[in-house]
Amino acid sequence: MFGASEELRNFIDANFNIWSSLFWFHQRRELKKYRPLFDTIEKNPLTELQRRAVILDERRNLAVAGAGTGKTSTIVAKAAHLIESGRCSAKDILLLAFNRDAANELAERCGERIGQKIQATTFHAVGKQIIENVENK
């Protein structure tokens, strides 16, 4: 039979994850701190899911969703958040899109909303640039 302390330890191990709890507190703090940015970066305030996508602290991020769902708004807000939070500067950000029109829209919206030039290009253009640099052609 389990002792009281062992039962408590088993309960905590099964139901309480310290990393998950710390992440939850971090998210809450970030959402509150950057609420003015999320409310005003675009014409309409970002949704809760967009805000959470913006504050995720990953080295690389991929936004995949249907047309008109707010991908561009989320990406622009992500760039603004990275700059405003001091995690990086505008020159450290590279936005990739599948087509030239989308890349141009990202660059234009970043310039309008953030007031800084953010490099936005296509996957194809980046691949071509890498090959040209490696091959010296």
GROMACS .gro file of C-alpha atoms in nm, residues 2 6 14 18 45 50 52-53 61 63 75 99 103 113 115 123 125:
model
   17
    2PHE     CA    1   0.123   0.351  -0.078
    6GLU     CA    2   0.415   0.851  -0.225
   14ALA     CA    3   0.059   1.228  -1.321
   18ILE     CA    4   0.621   2.196  -1.429
   45PRO     CA    5  -0.721   4.287  -3.360
   50GLN     CA    6  -0.312   3.425  -3.393
   52ARG     CA    7  -0.062   3.244  -2.944
   53ALA     CA    8   0.104   3.164  -3.277
   61ASN     CA    9   0.774   2.891  -3.787
   63ALA     CA   10   0.199   2.918  -4.113
   75ILE     CA   11   0.334   3.669  -3.989
   99ASN     CA   12   0.484   3.304  -5.480
  103ALA     CA   13   0.629   3.778  -5.076
  113ARG     CA   14   0.277   4.820  -4.008
  115GLY     CA   15   0.796   5.077  -4.020
  123PHE     CA   16   1.148   2.966  -5.166
  125ALA     CA   17   1.446   3.279  -5.513
   0.00000   0.00000   0.00000
